[in-house]
JSON list of C-alpha atoms in Angstrom, two decimals:
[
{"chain": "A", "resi": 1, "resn": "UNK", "atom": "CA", "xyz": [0.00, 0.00, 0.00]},
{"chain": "A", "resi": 2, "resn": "UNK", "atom": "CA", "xyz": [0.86, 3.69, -0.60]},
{"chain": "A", "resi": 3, "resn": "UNK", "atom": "CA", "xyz": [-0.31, 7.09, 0.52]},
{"chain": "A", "resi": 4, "resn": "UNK", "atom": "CA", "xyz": [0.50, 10.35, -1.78]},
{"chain": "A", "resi": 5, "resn": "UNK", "atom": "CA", "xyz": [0.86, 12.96, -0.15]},
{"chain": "A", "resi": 6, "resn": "UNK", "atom": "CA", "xyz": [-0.53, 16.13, -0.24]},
{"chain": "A", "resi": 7, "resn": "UNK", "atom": "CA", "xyz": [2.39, 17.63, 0.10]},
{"chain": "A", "resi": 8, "resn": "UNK", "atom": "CA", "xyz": [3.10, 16.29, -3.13]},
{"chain": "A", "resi": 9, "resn": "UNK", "atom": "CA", "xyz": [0.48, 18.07, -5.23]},
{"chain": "A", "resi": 10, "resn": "UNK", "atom": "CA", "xyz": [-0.06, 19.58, -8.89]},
{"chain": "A", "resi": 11, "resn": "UNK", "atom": "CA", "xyz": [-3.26, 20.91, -8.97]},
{"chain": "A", "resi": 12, "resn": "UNK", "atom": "CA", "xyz": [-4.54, 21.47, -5.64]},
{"chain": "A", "resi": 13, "resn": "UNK", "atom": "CA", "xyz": [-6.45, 18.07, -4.88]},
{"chain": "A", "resi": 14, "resn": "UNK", "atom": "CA", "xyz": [-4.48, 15.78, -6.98]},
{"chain": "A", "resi": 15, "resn": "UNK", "atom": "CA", "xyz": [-0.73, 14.44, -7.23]},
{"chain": "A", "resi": 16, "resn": "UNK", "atom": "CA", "xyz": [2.19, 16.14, -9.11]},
{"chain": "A", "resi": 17, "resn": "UNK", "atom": "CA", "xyz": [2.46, 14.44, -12.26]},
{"chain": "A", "resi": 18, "resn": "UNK", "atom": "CA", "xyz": [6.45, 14.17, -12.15]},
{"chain": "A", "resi": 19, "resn": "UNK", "atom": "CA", "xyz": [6.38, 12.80, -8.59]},
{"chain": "A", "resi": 20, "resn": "UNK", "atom": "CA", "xyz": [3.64, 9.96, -9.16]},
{"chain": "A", "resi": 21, "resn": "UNK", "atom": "CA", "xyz": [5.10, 9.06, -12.20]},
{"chain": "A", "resi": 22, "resn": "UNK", "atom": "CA", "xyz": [8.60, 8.76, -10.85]},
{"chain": "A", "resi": 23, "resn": "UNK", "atom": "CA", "xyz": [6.98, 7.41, -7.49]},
{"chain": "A", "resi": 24, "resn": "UNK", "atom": "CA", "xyz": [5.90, 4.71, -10.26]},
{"chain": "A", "resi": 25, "resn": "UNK", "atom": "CA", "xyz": [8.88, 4.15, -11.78]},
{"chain": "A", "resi": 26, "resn": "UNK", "atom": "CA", "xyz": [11.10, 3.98, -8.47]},
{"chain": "A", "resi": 27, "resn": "UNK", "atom": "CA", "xyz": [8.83, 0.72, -8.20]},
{"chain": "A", "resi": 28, "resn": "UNK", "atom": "CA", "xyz": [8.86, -0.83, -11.43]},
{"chain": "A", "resi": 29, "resn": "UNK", "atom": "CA", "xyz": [12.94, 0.04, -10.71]},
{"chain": "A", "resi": 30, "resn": "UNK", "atom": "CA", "xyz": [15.31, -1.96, -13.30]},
{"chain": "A", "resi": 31, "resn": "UNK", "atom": "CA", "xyz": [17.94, 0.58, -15.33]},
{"chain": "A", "resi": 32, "resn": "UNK", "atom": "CA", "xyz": [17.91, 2.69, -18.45]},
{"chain": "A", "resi": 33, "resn": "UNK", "atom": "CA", "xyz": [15.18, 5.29, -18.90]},
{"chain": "A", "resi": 34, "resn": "UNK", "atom": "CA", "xyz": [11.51, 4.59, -18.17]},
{"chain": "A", "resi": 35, "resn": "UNK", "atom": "CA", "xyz": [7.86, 5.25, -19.29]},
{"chain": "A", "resi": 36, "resn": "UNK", "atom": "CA", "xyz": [5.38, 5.96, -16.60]},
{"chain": "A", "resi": 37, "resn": "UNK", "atom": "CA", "xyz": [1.88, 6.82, -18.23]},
{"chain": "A", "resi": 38, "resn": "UNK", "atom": "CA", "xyz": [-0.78, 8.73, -15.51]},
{"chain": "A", "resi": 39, "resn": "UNK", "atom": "CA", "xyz": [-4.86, 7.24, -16.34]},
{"chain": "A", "resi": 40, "resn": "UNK", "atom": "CA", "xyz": [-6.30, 9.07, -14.20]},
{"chain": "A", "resi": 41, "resn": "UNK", "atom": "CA", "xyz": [-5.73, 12.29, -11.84]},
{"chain": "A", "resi": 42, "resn": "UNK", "atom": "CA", "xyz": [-3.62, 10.37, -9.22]},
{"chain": "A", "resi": 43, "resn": "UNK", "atom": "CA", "xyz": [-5.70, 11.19, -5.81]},
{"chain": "A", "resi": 44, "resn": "UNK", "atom": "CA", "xyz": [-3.97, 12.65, -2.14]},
{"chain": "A", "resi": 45, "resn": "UNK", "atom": "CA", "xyz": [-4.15, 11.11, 0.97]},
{"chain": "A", "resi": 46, "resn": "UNK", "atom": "CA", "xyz": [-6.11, 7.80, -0.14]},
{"chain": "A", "resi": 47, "resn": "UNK", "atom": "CA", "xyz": [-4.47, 4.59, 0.08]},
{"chain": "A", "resi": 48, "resn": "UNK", "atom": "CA", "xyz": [-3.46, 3.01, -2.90]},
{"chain": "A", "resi": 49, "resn": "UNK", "atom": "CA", "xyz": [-1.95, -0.52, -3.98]},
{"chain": "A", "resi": 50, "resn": "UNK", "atom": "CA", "xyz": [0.77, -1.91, -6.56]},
{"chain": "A", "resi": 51, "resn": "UNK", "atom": "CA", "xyz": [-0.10, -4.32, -9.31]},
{"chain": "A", "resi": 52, "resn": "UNK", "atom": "CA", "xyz": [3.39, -5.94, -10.76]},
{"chain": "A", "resi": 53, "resn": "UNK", "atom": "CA", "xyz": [3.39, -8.22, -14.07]},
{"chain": "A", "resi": 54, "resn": "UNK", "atom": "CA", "xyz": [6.61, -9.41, -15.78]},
{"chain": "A", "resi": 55, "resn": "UNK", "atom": "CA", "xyz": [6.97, -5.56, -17.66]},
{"chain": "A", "resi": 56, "resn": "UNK", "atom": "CA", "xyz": [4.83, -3.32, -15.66]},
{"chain": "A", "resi": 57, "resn": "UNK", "atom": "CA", "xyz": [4.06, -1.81, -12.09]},
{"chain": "A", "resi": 58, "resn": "UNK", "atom": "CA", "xyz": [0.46, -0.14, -12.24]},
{"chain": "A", "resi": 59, "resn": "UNK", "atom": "CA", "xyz": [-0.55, 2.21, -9.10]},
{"chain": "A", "resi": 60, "resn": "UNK", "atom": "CA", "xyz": [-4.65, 1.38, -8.22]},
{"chain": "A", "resi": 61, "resn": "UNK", "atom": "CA", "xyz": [-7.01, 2.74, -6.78]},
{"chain": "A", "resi": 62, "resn": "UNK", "atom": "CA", "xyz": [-9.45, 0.87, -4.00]},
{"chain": "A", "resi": 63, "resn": "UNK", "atom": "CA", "xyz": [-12.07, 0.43, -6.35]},
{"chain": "A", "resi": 64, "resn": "UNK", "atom": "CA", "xyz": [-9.15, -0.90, -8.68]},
{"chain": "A", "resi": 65, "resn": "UNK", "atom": "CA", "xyz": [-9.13, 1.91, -11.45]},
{"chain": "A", "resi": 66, "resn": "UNK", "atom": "CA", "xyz": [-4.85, 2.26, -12.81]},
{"chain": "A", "resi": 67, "resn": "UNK", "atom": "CA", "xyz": [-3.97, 5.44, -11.75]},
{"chain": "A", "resi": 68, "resn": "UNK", "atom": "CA", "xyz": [-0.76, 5.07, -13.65]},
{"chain": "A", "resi": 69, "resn": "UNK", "atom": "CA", "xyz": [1.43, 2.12, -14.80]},
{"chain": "A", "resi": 70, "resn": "UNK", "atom": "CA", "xyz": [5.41, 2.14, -15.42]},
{"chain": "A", "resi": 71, "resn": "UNK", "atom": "CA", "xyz": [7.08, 0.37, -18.21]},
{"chain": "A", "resi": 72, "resn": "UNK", "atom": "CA", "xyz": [10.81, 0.12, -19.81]},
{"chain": "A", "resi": 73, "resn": "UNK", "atom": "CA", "xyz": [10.71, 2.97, -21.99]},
{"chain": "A", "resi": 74, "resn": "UNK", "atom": "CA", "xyz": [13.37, 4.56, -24.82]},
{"chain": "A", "resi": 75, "resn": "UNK", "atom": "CA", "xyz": [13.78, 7.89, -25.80]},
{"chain": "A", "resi": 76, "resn": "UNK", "atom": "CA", "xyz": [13.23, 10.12, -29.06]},
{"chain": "A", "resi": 77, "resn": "UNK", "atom": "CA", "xyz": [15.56, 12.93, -28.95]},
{"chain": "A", "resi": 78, "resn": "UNK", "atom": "CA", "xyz": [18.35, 14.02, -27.24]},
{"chain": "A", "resi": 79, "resn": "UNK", "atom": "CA", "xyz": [18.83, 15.54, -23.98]},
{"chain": "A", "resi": 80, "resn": "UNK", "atom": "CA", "xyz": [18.21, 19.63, -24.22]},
{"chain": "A", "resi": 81, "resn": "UNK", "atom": "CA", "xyz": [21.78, 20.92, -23.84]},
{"chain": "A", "resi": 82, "resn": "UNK", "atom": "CA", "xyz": [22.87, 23.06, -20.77]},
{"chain": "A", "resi": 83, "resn": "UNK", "atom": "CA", "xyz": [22.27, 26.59, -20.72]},
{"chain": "A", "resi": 84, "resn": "UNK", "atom": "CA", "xyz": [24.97, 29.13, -19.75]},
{"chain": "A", "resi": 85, "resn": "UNK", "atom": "CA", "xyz": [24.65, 30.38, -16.27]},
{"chain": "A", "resi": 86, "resn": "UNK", "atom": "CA", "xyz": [23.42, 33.46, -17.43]},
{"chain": "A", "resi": 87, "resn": "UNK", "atom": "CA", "xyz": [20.74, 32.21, -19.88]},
{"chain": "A", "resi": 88, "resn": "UNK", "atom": "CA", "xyz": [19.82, 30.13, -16.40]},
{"chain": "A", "resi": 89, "resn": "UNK", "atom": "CA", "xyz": [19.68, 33.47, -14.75]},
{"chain": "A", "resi": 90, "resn": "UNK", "atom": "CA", "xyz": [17.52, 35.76, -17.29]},
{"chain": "A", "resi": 91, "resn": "UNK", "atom": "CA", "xyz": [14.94, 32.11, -17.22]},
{"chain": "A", "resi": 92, "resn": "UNK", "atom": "CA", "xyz": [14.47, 32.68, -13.70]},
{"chain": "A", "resi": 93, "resn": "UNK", "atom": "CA", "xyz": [13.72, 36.73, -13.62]},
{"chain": "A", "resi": 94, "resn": "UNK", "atom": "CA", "xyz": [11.57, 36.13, -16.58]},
{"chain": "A", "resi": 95, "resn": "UNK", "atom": "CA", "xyz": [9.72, 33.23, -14.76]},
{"chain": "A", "resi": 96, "resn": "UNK", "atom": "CA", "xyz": [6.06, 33.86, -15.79]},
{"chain": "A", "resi": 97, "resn": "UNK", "atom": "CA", "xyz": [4.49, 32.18, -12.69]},
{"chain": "A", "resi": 98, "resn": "UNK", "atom": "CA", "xyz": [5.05, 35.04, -10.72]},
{"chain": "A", "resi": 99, "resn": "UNK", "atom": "CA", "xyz": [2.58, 37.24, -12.64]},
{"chain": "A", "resi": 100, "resn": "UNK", "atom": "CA", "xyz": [0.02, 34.17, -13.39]},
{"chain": "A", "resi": 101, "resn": "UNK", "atom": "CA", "xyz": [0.42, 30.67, -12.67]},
{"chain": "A", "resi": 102, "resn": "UNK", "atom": "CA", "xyz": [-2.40, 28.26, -13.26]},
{"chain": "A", "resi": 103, "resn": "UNK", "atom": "CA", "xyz": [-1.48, 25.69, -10.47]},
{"chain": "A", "resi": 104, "resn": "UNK", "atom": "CA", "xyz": [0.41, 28.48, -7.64]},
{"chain": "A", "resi": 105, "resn": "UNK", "atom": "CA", "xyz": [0.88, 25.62, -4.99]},
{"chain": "A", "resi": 106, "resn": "UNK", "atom": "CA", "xyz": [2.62, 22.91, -7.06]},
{"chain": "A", "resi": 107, "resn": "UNK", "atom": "CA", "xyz": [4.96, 21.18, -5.42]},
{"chain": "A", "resi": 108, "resn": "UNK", "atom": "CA", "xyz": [7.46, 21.37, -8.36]},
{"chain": "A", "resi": 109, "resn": "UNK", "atom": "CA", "xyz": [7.12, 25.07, -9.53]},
{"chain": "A", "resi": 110, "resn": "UNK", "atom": "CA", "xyz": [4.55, 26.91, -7.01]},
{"chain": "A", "resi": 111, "resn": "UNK", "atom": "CA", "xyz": [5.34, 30.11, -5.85]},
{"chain": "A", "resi": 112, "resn": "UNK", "atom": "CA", "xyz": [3.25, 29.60, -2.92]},
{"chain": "A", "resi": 113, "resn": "UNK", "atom": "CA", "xyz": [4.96, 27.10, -1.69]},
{"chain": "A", "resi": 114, "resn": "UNK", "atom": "CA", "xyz": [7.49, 27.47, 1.30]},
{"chain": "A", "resi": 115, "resn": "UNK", "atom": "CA", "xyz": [11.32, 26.87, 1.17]},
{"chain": "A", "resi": 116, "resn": "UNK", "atom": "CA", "xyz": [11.78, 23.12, 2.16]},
{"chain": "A", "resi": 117, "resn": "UNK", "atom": "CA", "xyz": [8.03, 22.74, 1.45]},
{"chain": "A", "resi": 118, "resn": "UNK", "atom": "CA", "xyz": [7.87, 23.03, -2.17]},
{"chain": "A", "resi": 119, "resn": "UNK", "atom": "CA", "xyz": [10.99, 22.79, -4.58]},
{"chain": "A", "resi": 120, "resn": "UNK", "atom": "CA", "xyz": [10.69, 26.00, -5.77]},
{"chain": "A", "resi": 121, "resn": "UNK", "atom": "CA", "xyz": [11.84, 25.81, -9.72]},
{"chain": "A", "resi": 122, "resn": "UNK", "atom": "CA", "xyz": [11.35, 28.55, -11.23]},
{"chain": "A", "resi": 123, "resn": "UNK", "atom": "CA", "xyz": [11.93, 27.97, -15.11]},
{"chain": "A", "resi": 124, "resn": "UNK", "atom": "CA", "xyz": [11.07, 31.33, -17.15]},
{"chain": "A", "resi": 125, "resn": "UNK", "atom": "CA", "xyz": [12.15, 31.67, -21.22]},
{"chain": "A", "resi": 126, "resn": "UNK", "atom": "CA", "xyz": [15.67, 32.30, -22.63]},
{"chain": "A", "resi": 127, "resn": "UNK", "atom": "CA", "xyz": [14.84, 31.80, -25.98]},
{"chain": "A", "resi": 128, "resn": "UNK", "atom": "CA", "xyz": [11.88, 30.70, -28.00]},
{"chain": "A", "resi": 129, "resn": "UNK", "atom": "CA", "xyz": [10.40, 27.37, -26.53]},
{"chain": "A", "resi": 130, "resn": "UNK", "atom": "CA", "xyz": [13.25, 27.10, -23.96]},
{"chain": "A", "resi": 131, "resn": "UNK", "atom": "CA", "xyz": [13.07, 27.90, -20.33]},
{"chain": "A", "resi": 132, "resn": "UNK", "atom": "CA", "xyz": [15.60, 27.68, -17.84]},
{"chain": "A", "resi": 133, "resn": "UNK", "atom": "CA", "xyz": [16.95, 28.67, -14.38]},
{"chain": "A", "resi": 134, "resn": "UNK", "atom": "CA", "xyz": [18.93, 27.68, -11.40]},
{"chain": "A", "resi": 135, "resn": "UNK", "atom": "CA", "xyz": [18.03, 25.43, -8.67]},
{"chain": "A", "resi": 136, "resn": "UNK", "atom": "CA", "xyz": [19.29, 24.19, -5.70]},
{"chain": "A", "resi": 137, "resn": "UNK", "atom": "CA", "xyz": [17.60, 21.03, -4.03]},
{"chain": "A", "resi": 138, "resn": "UNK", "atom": "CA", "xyz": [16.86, 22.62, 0.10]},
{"chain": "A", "resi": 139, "resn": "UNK", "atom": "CA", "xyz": [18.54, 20.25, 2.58]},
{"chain": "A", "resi": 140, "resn": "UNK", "atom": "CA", "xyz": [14.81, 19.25, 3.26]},
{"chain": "A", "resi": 141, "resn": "UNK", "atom": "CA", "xyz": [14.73, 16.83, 0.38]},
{"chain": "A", "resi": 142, "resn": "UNK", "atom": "CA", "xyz": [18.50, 14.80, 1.52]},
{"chain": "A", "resi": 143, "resn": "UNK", "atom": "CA", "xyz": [17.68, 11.25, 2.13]},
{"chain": "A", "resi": 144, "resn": "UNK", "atom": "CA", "xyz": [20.24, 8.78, 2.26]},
{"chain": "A", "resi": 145, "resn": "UNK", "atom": "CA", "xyz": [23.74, 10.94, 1.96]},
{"chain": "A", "resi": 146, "resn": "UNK", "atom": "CA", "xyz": [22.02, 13.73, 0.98]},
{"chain": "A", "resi": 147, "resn": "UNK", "atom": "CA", "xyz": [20.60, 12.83, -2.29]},
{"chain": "A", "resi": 148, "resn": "UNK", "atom": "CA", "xyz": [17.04, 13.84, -3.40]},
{"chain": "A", "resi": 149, "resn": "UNK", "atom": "CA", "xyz": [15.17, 10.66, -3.95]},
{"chain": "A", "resi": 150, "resn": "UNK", "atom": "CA", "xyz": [13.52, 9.23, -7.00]},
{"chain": "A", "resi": 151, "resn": "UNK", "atom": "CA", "xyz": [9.85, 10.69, -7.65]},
{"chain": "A", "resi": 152, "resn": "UNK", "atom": "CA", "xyz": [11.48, 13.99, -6.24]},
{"chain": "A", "resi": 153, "resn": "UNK", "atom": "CA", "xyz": [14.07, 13.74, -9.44]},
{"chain": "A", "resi": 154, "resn": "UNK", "atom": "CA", "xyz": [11.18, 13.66, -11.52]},
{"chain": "A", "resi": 155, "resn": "UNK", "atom": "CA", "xyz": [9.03, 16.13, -10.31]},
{"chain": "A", "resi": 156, "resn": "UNK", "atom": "CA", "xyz": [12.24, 18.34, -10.70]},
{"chain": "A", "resi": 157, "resn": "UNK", "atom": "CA", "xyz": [11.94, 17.09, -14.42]},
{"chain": "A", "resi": 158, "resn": "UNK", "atom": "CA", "xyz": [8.56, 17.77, -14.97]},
{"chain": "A", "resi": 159, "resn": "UNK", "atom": "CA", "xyz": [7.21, 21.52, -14.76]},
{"chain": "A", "resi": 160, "resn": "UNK", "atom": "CA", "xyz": [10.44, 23.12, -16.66]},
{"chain": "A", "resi": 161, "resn": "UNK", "atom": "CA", "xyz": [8.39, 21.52, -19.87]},
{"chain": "A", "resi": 162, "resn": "UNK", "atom": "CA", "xyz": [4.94, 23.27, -19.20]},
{"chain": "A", "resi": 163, "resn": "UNK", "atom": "CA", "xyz": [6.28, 26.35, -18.84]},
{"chain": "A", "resi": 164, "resn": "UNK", "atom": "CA", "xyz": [8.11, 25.66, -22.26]},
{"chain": "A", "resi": 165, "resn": "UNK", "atom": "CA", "xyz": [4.64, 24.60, -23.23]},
{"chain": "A", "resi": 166, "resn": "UNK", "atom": "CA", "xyz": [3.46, 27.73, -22.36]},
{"chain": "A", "resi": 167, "resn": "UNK", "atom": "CA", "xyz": [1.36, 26.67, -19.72]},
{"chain": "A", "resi": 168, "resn": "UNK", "atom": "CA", "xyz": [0.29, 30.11, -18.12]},
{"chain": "A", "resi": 169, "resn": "UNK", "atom": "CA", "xyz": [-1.66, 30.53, -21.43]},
{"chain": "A", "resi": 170, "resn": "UNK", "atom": "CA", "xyz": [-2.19, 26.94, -22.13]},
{"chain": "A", "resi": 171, "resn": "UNK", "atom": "CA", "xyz": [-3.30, 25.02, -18.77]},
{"chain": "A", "resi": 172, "resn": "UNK", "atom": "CA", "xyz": [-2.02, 21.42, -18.72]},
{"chain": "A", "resi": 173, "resn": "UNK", "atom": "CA", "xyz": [-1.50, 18.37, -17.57]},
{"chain": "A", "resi": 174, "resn": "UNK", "atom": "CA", "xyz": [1.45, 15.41, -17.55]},
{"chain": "A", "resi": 175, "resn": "UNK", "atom": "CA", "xyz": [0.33, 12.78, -19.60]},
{"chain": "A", "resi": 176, "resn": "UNK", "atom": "CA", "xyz": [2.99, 10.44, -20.28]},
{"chain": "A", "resi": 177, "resn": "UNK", "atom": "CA", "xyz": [7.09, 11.13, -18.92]},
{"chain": "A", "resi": 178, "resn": "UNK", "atom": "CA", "xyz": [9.77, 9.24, -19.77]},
{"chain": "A", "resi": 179, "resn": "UNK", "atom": "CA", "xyz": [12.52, 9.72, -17.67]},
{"chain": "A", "resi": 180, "resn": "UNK", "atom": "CA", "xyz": [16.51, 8.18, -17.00]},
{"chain": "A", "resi": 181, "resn": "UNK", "atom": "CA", "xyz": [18.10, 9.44, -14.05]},
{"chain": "A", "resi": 182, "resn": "UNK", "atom": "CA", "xyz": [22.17, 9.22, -14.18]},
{"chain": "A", "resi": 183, "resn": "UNK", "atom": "CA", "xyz": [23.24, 11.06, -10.90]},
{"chain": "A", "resi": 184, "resn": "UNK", "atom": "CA", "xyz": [21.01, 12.07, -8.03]},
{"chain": "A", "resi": 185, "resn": "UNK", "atom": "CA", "xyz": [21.96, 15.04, -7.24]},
{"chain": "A", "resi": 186, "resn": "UNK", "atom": "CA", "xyz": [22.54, 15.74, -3.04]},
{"chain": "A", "resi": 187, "resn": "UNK", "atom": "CA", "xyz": [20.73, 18.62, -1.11]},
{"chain": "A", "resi": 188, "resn": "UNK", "atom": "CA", "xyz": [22.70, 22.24, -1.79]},
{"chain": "A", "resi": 189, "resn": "UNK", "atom": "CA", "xyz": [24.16, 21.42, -4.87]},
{"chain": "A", "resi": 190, "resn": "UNK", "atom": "CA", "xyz": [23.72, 23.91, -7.59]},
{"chain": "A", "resi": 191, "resn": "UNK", "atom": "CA", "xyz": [21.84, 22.64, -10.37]},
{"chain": "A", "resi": 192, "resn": "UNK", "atom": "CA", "xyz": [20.28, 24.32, -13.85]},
{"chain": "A", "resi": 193, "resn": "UNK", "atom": "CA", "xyz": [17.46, 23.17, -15.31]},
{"chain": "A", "resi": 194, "resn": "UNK", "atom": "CA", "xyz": [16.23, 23.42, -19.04]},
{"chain": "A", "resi": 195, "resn": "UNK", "atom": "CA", "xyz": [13.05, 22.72, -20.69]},
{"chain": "A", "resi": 196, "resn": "UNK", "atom": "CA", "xyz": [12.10, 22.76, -24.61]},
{"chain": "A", "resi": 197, "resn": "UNK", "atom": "CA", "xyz": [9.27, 22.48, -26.25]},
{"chain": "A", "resi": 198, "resn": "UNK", "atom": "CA", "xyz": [9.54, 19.98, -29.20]},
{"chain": "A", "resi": 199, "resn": "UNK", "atom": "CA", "xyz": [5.95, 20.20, -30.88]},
{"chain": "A", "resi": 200, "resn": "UNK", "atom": "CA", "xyz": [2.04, 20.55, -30.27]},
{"chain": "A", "resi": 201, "resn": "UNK", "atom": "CA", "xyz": [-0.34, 18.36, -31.62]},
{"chain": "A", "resi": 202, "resn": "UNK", "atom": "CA", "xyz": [-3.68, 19.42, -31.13]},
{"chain": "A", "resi": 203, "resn": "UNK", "atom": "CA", "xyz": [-4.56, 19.06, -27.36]},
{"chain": "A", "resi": 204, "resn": "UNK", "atom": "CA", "xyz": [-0.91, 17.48, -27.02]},
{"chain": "A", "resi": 205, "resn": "UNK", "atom": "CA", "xyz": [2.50, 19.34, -26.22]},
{"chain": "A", "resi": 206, "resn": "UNK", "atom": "CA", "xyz": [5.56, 17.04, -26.73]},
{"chain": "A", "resi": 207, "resn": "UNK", "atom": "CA", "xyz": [8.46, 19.10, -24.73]},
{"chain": "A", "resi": 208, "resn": "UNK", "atom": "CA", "xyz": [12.01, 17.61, -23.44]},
{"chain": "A", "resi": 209, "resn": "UNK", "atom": "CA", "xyz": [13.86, 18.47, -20.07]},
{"chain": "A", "resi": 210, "resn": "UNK", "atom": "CA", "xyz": [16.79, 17.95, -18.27]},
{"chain": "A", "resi": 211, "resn": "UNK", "atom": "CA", "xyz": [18.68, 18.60, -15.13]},
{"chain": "A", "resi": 212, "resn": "UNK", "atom": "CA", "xyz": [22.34, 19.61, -15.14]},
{"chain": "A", "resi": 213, "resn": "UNK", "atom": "CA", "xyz": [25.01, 20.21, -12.36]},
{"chain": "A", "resi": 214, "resn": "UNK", "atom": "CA", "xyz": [26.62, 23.76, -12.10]},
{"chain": "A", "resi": 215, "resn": "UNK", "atom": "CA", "xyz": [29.45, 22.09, -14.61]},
{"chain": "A", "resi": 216, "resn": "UNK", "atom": "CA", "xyz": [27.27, 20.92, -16.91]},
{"chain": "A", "resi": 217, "resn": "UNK", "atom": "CA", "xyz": [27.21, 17.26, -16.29]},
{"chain": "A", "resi": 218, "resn": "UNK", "atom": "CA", "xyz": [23.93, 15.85, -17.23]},
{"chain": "A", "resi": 219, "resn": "UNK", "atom": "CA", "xyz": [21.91, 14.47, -13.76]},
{"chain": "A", "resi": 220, "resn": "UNK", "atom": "CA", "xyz": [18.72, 13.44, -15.78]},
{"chain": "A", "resi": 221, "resn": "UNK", "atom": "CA", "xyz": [16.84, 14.01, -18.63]},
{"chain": "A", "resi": 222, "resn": "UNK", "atom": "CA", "xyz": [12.86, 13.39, -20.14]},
{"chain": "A", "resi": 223, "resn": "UNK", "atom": "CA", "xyz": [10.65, 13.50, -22.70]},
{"chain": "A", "resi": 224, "resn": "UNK", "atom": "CA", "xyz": [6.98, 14.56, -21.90]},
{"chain": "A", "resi": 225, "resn": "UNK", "atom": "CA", "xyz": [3.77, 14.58, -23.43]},
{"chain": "A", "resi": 226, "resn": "UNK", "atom": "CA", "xyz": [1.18, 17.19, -21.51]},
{"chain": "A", "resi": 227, "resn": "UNK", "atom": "CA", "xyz": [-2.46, 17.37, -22.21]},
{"chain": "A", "resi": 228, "resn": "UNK", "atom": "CA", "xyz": [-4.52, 20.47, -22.67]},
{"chain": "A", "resi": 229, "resn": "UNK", "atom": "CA", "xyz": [-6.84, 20.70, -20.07]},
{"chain": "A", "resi": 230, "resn": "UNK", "atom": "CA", "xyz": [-10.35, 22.97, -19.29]},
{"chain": "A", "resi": 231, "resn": "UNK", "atom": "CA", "xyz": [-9.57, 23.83, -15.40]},
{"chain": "A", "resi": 232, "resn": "UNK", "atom": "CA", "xyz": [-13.31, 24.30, -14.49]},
{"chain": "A", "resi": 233, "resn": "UNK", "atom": "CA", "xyz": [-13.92, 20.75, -15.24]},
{"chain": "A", "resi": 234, "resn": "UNK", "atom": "CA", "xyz": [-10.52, 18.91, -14.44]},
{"chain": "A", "resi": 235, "resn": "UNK", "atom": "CA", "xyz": [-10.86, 16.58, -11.48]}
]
């Protein structure tokens, strides 16, 4: 059985995309990158169980509806390359979620969301379809030697591709994330984070992030696929 937190929202009643699919993947576990696909919105603070078959870990519901399910995935494209520290900078002061923000308490990229409470990433554009900034994981988020755990990697890799999706304008959801993590990186160590937006299909917005030390070694990289949503009727 598992619990979600609600510290570990998107939207206000339902999970961060990024951290339940990572949560998801963390169980399926095995190496190389992985696919964790979301059903349904994944619900706080209601117990949940694991399914495992020979390829796939599905999260359930009590009534048994898949919440989401984790496979071996591949990927498409490369990794987005590192921005310069000061195309990581400019992101951050031109970070449109602090003039409108569609989903102001997510865990990932609220801005009403506390130091240590939230992680506070604040990806704004550097050039057309890319966001960036800097980001340092708070000492709140160490577990074992000070790295950030798994579904907290991924949450980190999530929002940076809305907001290159435009998501102040265009309100969205995380469909489907694939995901390969090479380096967790440990609580206070600088990081910059990139996002780019590959395509839109319709309802669909195929975007690509990744996480990068202060160097620029790569710590993880993802390709997303985010669904236009109507916010009066999402649930």
């Amino acid at each position: 059985m598992v619990t979600i937190s609600t510290q570990f929202n998107g939207p206000d009643r339902t999970g961060n995309g990024g951290y339940v699919a990572g949560l998801i993947a963390d169980e399926l576990g095995g190496d190389g990158p992985t696919t964790s696909k979301l059903r349904i919105p994944p619900p706080l603070a209601t117990p949940l169980s694991w399914e495992t078959s020979d390829h796939a870990t599905r999260l359930l519901t009590a009534g048994g509806a898949v919440v989401g399910e984790a496979i071996s995935g591949s990927f498409r494209r490369d990794p987005p390359p590192c921005p310069t520290h000061k195309q990581a900078k400019s992101g951050l002061a031109a970070y449109p979620g602090f003039h409108h923000h569609p989903f102001d308490r997510c865990f990932t990229c609220g801005t009403q969301r506390d130091e240590g409470d939230g992680l506070r990433l604040f990806t704004g554009p550097y050039a057309d379809g890319k966001t960036s900034a800097p980001w340092t994981p708070h000492p709140a988020f160490g577990g074992d030697g000070g790295a950030i755990d798994v579904p907290v990697m991924w949450a980190a890799l999530d929002c940076p591709g809305a907001w290159a999706a435009d998501c102040a304008n265009n309100t969205m959801v995380l469909g489907l994330m694939t995901a390969e993590i090479t380096r967790l990186p440990v609580a206070g160590e600088p990081c910059i984070s990139v996002g780019s937006l590959h395509e839109r299909d319709g309802r669909k917005f195929f975007t690509d992030t990744a996480l990068y030390t202060a160097e620029g070694e790569l710590l993880g990289n993802a390709e997303q696929v985010w669904i236009l949503i109507d916010l009066a009727t999402f649930a």
